[in-house]
Coordinates of C-alpha atoms in Angstrom, one line a residue:
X1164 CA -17.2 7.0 23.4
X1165 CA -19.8 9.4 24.6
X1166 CA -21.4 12.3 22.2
X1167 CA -18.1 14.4 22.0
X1168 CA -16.1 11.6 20.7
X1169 CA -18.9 10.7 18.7
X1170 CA -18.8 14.5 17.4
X1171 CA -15.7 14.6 16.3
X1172 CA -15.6 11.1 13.9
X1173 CA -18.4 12.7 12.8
X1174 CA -17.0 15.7 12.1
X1175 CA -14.0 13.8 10.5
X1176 CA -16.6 11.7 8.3
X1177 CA -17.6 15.4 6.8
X1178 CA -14.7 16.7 6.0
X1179 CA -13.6 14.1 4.3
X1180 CA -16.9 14.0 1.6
X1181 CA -16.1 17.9 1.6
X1182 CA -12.7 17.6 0.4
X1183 CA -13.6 15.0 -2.4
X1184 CA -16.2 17.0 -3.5
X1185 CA -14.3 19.9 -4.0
X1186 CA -11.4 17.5 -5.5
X1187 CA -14.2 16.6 -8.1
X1188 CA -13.5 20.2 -9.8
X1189 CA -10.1 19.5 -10.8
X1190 CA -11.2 16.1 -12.6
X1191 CA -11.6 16.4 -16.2
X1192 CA -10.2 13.3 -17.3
X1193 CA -9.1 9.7 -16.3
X1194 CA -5.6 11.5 -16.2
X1195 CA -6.7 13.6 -13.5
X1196 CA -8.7 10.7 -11.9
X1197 CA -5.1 8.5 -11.8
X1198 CA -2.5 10.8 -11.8
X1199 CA -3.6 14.2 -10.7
X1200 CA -2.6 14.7 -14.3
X1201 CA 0.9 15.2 -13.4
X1202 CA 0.6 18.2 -11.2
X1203 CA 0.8 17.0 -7.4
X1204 CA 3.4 18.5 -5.9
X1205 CA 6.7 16.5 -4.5
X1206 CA 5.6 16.8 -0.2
X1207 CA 1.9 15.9 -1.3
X1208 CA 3.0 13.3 -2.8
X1209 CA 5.8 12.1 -0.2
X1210 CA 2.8 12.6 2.9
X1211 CA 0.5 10.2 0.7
X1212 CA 2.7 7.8 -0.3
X1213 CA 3.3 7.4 3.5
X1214 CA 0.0 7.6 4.5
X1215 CA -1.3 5.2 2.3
X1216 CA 1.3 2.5 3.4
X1217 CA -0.1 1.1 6.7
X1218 CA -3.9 0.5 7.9
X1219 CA -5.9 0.2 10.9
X1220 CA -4.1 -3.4 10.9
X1221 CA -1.0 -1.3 12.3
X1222 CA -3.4 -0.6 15.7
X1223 CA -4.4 -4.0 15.9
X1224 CA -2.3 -7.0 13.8
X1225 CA 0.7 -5.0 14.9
X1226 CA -0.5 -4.3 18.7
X1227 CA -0.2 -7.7 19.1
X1228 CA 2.9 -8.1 17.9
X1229 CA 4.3 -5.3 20.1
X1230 CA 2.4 -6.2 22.9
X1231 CA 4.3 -9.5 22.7
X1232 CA 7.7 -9.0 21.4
X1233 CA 8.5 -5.3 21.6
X1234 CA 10.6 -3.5 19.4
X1235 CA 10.4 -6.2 17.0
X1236 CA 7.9 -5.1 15.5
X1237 CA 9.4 -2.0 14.7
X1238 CA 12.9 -3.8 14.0
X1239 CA 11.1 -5.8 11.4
X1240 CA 8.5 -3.7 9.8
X1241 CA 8.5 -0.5 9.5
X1242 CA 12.7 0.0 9.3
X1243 CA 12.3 -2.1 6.3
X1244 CA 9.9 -0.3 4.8
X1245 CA 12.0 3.3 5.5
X1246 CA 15.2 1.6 4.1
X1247 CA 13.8 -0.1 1.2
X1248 CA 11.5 3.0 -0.2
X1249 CA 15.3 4.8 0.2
X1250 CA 16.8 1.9 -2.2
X1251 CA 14.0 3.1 -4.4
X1252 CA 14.5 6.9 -4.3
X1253 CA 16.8 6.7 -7.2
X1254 CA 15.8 3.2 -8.5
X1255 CA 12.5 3.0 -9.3
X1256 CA 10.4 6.5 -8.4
X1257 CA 12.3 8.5 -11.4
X1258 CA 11.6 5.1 -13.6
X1259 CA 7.8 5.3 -12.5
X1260 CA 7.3 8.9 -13.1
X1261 CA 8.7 8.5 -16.5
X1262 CA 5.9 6.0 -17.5
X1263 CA 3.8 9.0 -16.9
X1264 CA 6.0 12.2 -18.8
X1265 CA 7.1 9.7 -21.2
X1266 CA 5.1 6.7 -22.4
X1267 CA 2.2 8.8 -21.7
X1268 CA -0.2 6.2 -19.5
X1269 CA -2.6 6.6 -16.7
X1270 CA -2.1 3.3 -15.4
X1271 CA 1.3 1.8 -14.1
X1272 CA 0.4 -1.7 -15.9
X1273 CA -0.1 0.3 -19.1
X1274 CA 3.4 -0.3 -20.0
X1275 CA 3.5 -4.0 -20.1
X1276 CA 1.9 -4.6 -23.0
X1277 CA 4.9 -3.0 -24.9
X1278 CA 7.5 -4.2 -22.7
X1279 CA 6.1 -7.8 -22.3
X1280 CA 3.0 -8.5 -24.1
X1281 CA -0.6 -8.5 -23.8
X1282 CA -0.4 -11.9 -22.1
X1283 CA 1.7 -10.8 -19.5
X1284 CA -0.1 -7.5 -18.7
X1285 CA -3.3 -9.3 -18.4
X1286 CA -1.9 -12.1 -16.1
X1287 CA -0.3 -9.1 -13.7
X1288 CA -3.1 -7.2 -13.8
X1289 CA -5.9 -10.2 -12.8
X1290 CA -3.8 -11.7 -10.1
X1291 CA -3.1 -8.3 -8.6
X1292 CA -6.9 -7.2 -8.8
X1293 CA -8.1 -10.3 -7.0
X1294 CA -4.9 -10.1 -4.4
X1295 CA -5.8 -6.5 -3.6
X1296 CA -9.3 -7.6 -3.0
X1297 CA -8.4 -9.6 -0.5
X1298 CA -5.7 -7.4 1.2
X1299 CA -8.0 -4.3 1.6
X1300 CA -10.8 -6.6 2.9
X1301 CA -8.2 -7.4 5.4
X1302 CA -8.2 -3.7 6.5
X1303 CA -11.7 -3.1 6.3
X1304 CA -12.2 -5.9 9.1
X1305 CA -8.8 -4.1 11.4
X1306 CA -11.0 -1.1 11.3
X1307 CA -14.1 -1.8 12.3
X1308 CA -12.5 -4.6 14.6
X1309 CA -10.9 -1.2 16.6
X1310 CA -14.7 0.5 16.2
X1311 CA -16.3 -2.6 17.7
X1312 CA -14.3 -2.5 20.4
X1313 CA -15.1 1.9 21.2
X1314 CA -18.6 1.8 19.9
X1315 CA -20.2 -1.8 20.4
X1316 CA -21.7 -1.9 17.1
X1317 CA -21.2 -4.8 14.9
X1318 CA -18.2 -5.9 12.8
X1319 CA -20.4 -5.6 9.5
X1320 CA -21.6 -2.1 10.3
X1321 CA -18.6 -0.8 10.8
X1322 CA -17.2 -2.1 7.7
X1323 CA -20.6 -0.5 6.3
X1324 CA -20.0 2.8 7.6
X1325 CA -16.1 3.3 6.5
X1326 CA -16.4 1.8 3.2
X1327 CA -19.2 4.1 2.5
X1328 CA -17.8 7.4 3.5
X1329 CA -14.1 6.2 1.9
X1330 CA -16.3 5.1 -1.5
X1331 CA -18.2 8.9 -1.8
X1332 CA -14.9 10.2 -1.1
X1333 CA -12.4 8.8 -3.4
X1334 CA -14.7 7.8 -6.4
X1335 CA -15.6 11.6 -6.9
X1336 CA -12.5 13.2 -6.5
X1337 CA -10.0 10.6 -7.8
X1338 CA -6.3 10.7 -6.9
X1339 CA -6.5 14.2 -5.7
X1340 CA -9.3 13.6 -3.4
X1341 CA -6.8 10.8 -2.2
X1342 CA -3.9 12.8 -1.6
X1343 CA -5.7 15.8 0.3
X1344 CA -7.4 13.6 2.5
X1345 CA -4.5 12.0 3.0
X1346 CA -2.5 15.2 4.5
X1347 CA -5.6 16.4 6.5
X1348 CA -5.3 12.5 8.1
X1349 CA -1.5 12.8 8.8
X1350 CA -1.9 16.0 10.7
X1351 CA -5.4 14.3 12.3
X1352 CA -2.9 11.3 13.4
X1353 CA 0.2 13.5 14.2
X1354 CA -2.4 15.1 16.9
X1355 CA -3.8 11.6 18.0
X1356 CA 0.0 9.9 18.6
X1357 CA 1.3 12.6 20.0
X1358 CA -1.6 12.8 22.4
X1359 CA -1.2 8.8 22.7
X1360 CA 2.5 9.5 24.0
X1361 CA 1.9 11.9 26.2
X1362 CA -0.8 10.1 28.1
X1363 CA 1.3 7.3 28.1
X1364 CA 4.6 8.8 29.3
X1365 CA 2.4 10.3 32.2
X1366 CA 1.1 7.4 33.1
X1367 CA 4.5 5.8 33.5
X1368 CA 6.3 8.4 35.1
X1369 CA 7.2 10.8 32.8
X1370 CA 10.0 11.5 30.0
X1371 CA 12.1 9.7 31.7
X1372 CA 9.8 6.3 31.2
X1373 CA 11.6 6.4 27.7
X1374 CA 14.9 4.9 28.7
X1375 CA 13.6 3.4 32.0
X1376 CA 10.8 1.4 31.5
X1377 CA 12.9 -1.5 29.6
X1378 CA 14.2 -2.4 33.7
X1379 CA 10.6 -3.6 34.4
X1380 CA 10.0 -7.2 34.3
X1381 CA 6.7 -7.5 32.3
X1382 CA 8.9 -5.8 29.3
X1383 CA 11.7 -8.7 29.6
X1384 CA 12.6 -9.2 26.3
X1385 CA 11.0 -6.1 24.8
X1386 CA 14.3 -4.3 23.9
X1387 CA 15.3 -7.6 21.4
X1388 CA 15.1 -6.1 17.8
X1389 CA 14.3 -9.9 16.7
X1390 CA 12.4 -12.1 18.4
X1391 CA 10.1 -15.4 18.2
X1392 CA 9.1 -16.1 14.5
X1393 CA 10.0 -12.8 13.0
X1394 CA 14.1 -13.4 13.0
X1395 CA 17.1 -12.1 10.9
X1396 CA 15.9 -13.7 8.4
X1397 CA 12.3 -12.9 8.3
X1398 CA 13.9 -9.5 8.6
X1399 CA 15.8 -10.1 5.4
X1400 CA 13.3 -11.1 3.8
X1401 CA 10.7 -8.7 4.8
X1402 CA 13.4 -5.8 3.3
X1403 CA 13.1 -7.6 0.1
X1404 CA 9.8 -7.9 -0.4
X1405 CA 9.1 -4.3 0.8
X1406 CA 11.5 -3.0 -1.3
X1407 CA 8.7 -3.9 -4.4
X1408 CA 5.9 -3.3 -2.7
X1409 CA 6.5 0.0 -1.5
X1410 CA 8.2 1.1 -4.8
X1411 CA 5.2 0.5 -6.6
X1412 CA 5.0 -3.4 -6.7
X1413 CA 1.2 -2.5 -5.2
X1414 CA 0.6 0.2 -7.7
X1415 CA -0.7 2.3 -5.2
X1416 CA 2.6 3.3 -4.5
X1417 CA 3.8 3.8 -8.0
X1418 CA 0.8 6.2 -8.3
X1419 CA 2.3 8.9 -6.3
X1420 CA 5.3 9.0 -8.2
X1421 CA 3.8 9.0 -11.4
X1422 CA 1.7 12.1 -9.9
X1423 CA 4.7 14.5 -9.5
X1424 CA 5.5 16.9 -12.1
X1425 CA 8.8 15.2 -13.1
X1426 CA 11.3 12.4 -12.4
X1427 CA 13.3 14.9 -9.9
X1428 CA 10.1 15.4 -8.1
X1429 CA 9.7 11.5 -8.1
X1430 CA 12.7 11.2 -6.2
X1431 CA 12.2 13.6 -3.3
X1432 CA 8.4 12.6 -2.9
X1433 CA 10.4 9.0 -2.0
X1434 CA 13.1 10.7 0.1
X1435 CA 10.2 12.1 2.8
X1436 CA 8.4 9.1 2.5
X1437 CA 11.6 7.1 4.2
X1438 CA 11.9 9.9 5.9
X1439 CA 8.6 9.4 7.8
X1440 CA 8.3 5.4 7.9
X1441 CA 11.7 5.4 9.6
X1442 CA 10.8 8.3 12.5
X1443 CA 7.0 8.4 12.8
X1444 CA 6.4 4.4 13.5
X1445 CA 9.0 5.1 16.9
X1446 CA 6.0 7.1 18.3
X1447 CA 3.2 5.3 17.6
X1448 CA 5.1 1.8 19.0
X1449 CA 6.3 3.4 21.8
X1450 CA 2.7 3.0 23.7
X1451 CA 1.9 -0.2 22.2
X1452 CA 5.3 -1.5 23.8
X1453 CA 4.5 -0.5 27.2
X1454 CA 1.3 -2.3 26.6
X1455 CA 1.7 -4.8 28.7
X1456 CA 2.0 -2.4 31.8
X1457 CA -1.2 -0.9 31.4
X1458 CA -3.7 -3.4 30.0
X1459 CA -4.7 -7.0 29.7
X1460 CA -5.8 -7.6 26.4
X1461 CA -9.2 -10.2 26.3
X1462 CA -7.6 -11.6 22.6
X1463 CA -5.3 -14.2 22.7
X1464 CA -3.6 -12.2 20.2
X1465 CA -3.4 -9.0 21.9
X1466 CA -4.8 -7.5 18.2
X1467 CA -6.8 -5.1 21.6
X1468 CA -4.3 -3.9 23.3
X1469 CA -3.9 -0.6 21.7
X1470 CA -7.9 -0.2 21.3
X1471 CA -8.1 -1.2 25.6
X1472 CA -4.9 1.3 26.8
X1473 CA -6.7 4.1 24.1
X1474 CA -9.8 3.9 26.0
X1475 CA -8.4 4.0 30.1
X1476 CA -6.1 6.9 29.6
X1477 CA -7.4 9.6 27.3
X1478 CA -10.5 11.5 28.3
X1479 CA -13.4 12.2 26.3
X1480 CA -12.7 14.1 23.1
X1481 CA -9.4 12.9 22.6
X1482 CA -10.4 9.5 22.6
X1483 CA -12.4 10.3 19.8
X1484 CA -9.1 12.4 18.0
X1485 CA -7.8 9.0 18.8
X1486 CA -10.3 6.8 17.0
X1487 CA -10.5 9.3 13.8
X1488 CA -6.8 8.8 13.6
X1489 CA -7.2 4.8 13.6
X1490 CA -10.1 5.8 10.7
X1491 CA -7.6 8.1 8.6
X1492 CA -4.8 5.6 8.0
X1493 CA -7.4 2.6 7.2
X1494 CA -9.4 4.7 4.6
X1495 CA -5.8 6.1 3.4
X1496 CA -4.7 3.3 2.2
X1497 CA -8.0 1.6 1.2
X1498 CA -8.9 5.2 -1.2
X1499 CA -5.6 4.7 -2.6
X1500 CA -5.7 0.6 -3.7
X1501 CA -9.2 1.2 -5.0
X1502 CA -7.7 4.1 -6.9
X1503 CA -4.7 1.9 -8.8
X1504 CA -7.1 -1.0 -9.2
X1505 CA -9.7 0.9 -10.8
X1506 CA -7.0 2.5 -13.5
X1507 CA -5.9 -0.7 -14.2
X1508 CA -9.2 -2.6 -14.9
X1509 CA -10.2 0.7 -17.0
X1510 CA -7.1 0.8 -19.2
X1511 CA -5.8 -2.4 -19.0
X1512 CA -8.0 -5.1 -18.6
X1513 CA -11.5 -3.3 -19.7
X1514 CA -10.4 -2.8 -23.0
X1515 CA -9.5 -6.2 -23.5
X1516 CA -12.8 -7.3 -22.7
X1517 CA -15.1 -5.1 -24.4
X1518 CA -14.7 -3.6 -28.2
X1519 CA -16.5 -0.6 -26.8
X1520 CA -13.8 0.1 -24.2
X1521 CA -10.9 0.6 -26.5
X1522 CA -12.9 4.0 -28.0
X1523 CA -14.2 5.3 -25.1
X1524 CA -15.0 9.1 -25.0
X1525 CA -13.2 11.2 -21.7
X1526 CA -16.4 11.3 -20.2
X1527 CA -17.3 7.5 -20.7
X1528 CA -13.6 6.8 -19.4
X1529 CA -14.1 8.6 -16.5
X1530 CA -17.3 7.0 -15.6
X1531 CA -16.3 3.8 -15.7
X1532 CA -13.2 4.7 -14.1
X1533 CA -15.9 5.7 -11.0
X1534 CA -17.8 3.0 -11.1
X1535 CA -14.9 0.4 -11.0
X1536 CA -13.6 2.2 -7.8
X1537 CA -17.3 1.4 -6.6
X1538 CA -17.0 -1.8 -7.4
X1539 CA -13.8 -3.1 -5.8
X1540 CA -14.7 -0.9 -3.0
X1541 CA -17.7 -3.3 -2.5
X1542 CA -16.3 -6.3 -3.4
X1543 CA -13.6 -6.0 -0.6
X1544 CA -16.4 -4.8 1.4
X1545 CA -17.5 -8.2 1.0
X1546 CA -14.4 -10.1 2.0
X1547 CA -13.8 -8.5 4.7
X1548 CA -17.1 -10.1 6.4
X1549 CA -15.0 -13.7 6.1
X1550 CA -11.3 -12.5 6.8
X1551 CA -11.7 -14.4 10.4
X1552 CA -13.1 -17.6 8.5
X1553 CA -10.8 -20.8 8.0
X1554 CA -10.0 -19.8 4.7
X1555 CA -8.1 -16.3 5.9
X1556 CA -7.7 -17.0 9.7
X1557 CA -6.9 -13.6 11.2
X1558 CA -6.1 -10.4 10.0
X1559 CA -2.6 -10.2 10.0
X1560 CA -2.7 -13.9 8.2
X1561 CA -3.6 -12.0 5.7
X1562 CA -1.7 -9.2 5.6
X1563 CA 1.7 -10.6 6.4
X1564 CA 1.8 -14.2 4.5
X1565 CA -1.0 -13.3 2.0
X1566 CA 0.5 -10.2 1.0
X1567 CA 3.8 -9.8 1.4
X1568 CA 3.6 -13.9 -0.2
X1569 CA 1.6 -13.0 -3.6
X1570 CA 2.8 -9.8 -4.0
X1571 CA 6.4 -11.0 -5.8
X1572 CA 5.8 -13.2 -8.0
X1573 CA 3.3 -10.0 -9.6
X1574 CA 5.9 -7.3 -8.6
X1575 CA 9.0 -8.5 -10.0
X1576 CA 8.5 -8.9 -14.2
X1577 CA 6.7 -5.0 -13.2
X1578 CA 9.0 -3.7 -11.3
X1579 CA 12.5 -5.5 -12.9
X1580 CA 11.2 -4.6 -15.9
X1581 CA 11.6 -0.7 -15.9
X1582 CA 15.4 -1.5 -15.4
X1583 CA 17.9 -1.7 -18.1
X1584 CA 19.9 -4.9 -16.7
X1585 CA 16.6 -7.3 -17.1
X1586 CA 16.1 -6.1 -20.7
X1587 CA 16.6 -9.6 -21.7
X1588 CA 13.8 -10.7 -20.0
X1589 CA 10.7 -10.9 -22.1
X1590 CA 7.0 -12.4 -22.1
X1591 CA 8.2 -16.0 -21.2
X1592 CA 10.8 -14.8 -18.2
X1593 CA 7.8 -12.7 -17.4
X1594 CA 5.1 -15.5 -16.7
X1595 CA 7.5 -17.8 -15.9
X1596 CA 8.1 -16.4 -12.9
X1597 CA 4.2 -15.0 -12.2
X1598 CA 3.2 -18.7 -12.7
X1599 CA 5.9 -20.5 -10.3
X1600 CA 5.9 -17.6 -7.6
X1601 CA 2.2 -18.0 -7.1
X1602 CA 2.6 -22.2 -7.2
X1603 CA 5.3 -22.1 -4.4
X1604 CA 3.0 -19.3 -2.3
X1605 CA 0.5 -22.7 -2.5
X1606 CA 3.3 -25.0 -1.8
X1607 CA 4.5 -23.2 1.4
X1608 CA 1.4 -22.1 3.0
X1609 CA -0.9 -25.0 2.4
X1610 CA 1.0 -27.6 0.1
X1611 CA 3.7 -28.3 2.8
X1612 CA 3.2 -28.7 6.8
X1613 CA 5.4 -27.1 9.1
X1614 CA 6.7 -24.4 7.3
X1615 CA 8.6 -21.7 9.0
X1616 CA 6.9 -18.0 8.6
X1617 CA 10.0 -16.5 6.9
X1618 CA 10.1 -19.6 4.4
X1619 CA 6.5 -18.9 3.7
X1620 CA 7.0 -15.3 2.9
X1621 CA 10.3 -15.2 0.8
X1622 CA 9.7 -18.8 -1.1
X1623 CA 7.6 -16.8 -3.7
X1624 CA 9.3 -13.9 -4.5
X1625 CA 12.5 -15.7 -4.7
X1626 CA 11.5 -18.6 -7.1
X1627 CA 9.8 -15.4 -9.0
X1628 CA 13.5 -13.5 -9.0
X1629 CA 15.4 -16.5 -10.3
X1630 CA 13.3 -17.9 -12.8
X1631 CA 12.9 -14.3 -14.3
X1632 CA 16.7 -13.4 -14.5
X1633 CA 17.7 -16.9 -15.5
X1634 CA 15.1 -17.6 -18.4
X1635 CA 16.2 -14.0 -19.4
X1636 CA 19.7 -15.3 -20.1
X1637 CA 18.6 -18.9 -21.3
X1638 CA 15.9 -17.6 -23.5
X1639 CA 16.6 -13.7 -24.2
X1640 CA 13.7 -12.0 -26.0
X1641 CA 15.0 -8.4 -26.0
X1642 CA 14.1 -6.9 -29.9
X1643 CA 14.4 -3.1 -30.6
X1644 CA 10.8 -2.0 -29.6
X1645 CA 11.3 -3.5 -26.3
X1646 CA 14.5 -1.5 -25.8
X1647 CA 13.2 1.4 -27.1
X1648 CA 10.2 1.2 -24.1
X1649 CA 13.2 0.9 -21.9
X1650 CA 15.1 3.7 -23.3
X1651 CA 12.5 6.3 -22.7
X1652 CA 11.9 5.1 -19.0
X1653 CA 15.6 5.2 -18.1
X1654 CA 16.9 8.0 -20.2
X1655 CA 17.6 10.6 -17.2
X1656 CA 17.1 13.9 -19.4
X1657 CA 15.6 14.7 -22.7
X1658 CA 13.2 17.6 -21.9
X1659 CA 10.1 15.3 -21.6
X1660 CA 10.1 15.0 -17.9
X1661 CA 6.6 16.7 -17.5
X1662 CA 3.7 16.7 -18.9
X1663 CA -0.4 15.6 -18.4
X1664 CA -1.0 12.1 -19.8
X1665 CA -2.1 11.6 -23.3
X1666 CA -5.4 9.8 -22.5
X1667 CA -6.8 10.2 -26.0
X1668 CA -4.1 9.9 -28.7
X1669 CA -3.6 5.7 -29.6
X1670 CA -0.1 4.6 -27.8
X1671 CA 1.7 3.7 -25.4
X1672 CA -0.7 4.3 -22.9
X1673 CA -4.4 4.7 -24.9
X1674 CA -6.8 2.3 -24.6
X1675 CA -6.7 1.8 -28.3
X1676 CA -3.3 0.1 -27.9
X1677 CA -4.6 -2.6 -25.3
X1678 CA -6.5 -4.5 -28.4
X1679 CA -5.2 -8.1 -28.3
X1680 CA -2.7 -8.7 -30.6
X1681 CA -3.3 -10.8 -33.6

């Protein structure tokens, strides 16, 4: 990078404080700070749910994987991902949005307490804290992994320098600061891919490389939508999984749908979300697959492919365009998870702890609501500083069988549990499940040698899914006020679609109705 490149991530650094600061007008309350009080309109939303989906770990984790296997790693990822936020459209974003208009909450854990119990909403919301921790340390270390590799400058500096700029960012201007920074990144990265293409395609010939360059022999095997350990059933499996996480199973997710103005809203903000993980993915891959052409990565992992064939073919400038775009989805998706996690340790698990919490004034809400967003912002900071240690391995260790492992056993009682056939699934189906999902994630990954990868991945979620529908039949625990919960959530039209969140009045979703229960 020489002082133009340099320039512009600069450049992209400043605009990003500018637009949290000017976000920090429309916050007046932790409504605002989590939800955007309600008001975010159904393409914002649908641009930041997508944006907020993938990392830096997509330029490096994933580079390696297309380097390697080709289209696979679109086959197996990101198609998933576009057809299992569609399965959601209608099934969960309406659901979500109504925890919002309906039950009044700011955070999508709120819920629990009246559909399970306190038990259970504390259990979900500790395990997905600590889990989250650990995932976003994951992409702190993919992105300064790619600046290491431009720049020269230390892996610890560049997780410094992004978590920083993210932290001023998204703790002053909340969800809104979120979802504008989030559109100026997409069109920052529509630029940088398209630019990626181009060079590409030029290099190889032209246009015509598209349908030609499967014929060479270092892509042999590239056009295979499955290959080595990611089969048809790691496929399968991966469309589960990502069918709760990107619905909200992360809460990140669920975030943007709870933004939008009303359950309809919901539902299309999902729509262009598909719409974009199933088309947008094709032209980013489409370079890293003709990696091996190009460049020979010095990882054994090929994790610097992309970062290697970024800096030989785009000029000065670009590169930089390039390297801001690597930035935006990173900090897109790390904004967001601090964002979640820091509305649900401020109304779900902070006023369990402290008396105080439970009366907080909006200002005092708000605050902490800020200074929690600081704080998982450092701790994952911190992790990130061992993800290549024994414990973690490598990056996308962590992000594939970490992630897509723990996720189910906390996304299923949420996520089953806005839906009328599970009614009869209570507290014990509830952690039941949470408990054994997380035991046979151990059993898999470190319990057991010789696991396969797709074993790993699906073991958890599945024993989660089985235990919870077959202790709700075995040990039903449906009673009128859970139904009622239910009722409001799935009810399609009564008029109370919209709305800000009722951050003050004692319910649903107050903090004065997450006191333990006698």
């Amino acid at each position: 990078m020489n002082s133009l490149d340099w320039a512009v991530l600069i450049g992209y650094f400043g605009v990003m404080v500018a637009i949290g600061l000017w976000s920090h007008k429309r916050i007046d309350d932790v409504g605002d700070f989590f939800t955007a009080g309600g008001r975010m309109p159904w393409w914002l939303s649908g641009i930041s749910h997508h944006m907020s989906g993938y990392s830096a770990v997509m330029f490096t984790g994933y580079a390696g994987i297309a380097y390697t296997y080709g289209v696979t790693s679109y086959v197996t990822w990101s198609f998933p991902i576009a057809v299992g936020i569609a399965i959601g459209a209608r099934l969960f974003a309406p659901r979500l949005n109504r925890l919002r208009s309906r039950l009044r909450v700011a955070s999508p854990l709120e819920y629990l307490k009246n559909r399970y119990d306190l038990r259970t909403q504390q259990a979900l919301a500790w395990s997905g804290v600590l889990l989250k921790i650990v995932d976003v340390g994951a992409k702190w270390a993919a992105i300064a992994t790619l600046l290491s590799v431009f720049t020269g400058i230390s892996l610890n500096q560049g997780i410094l320098i992004t978590g920083v700029v993210t932290g001023v960012y998204c703790t002053v201007g909340g969800l809104w600061a979120d979802a504008l920074t989030e559109l100026g990144q997409f069109v920052i990265q529509f630029l940088a891919g398209i630019a990626m293409l181009v060079a590409v395609l030029a290099e190889l010939g032209g246009l015509s490389a598209l349908w030609t360059v499967w014929d060479r022999p270092e892509l042999q095997g590239h056009a295979e939508p499955t290959a080595g350990p990611y089969t048809m059933t790691f496929l399968l499996a991966y469309l589960f999984i990502k069918t709760f996480e990107y619905n909200g199973g992360m809460w990140n997710q669920a975030q943007r749908y709870m933004a939008t103005p009303s359950a309809r809203e919901a539902t299309r903000s999902a729509w262009l979300s598909a719409a974009l993980w199933l088309v947008w993915p094709l032209v980013l891959f489409f370079p890293m697959w003709c990696a091996p052409l190009l460049v020979t990565p010095e990882k054994a992992d090929a994790s610097d492919a992309y970062a290697l064939m970024t800096g030989e073919l785009l000029p000065h400038g670009l590169l930089g365009l390039v390297v801001v775009g690597f930035f935006s989805h990173t900090m897109a998706m790390c904004s967001s998870d601090a964002n979640a996690i820091a509305a649900v340790f401020t109304r779900d698990i902070a006023p369990v702890l402290s008396k105080a919490a439970r009366g907080w004034s909006h200002r005092a809400a708000l605050l902490a609501a800020r200074w929690s967003t600081v704080a998982f912002l450092a701790l994952s900071m911190g992790i990130a500083t061992q993800v290549d240690s024994p414990a973690f391995k490598d990056i996308i260790t962590v992000v594939i069988k970490w992630v897509a492992g723990l996720m189910g056993p906390i996304a299923i009682p949420f996520m089953l549990g806005l839906l009328r056939p599970f009614r009869r699934s209570g507290p014990t189906a509830a952690l039941v499940s949470w408990a054994a999902g997380l035991f046979a994630f151990w059993l898999t990954n470190y319990g057991l040698d010789g696991v396969e990868l797709q074993i790993q991945i699906v073991s958890p979620v599945a024993t989660s899914l089985v235990l919870f529908v077959l202790l709700g039949h075995l040990k039903p625990e449906d009673t009128p006020e859970r139904d009622a919960v239910l009722d409001r959530i799935n009810t399609e039209a009564d008029g109370s679609d919209t709305g800000r969140p009722d951050t003050g009045t004692p319910g649903a979703g107050s903090p004065a109705a997450a006191q333990p229960r006698g």
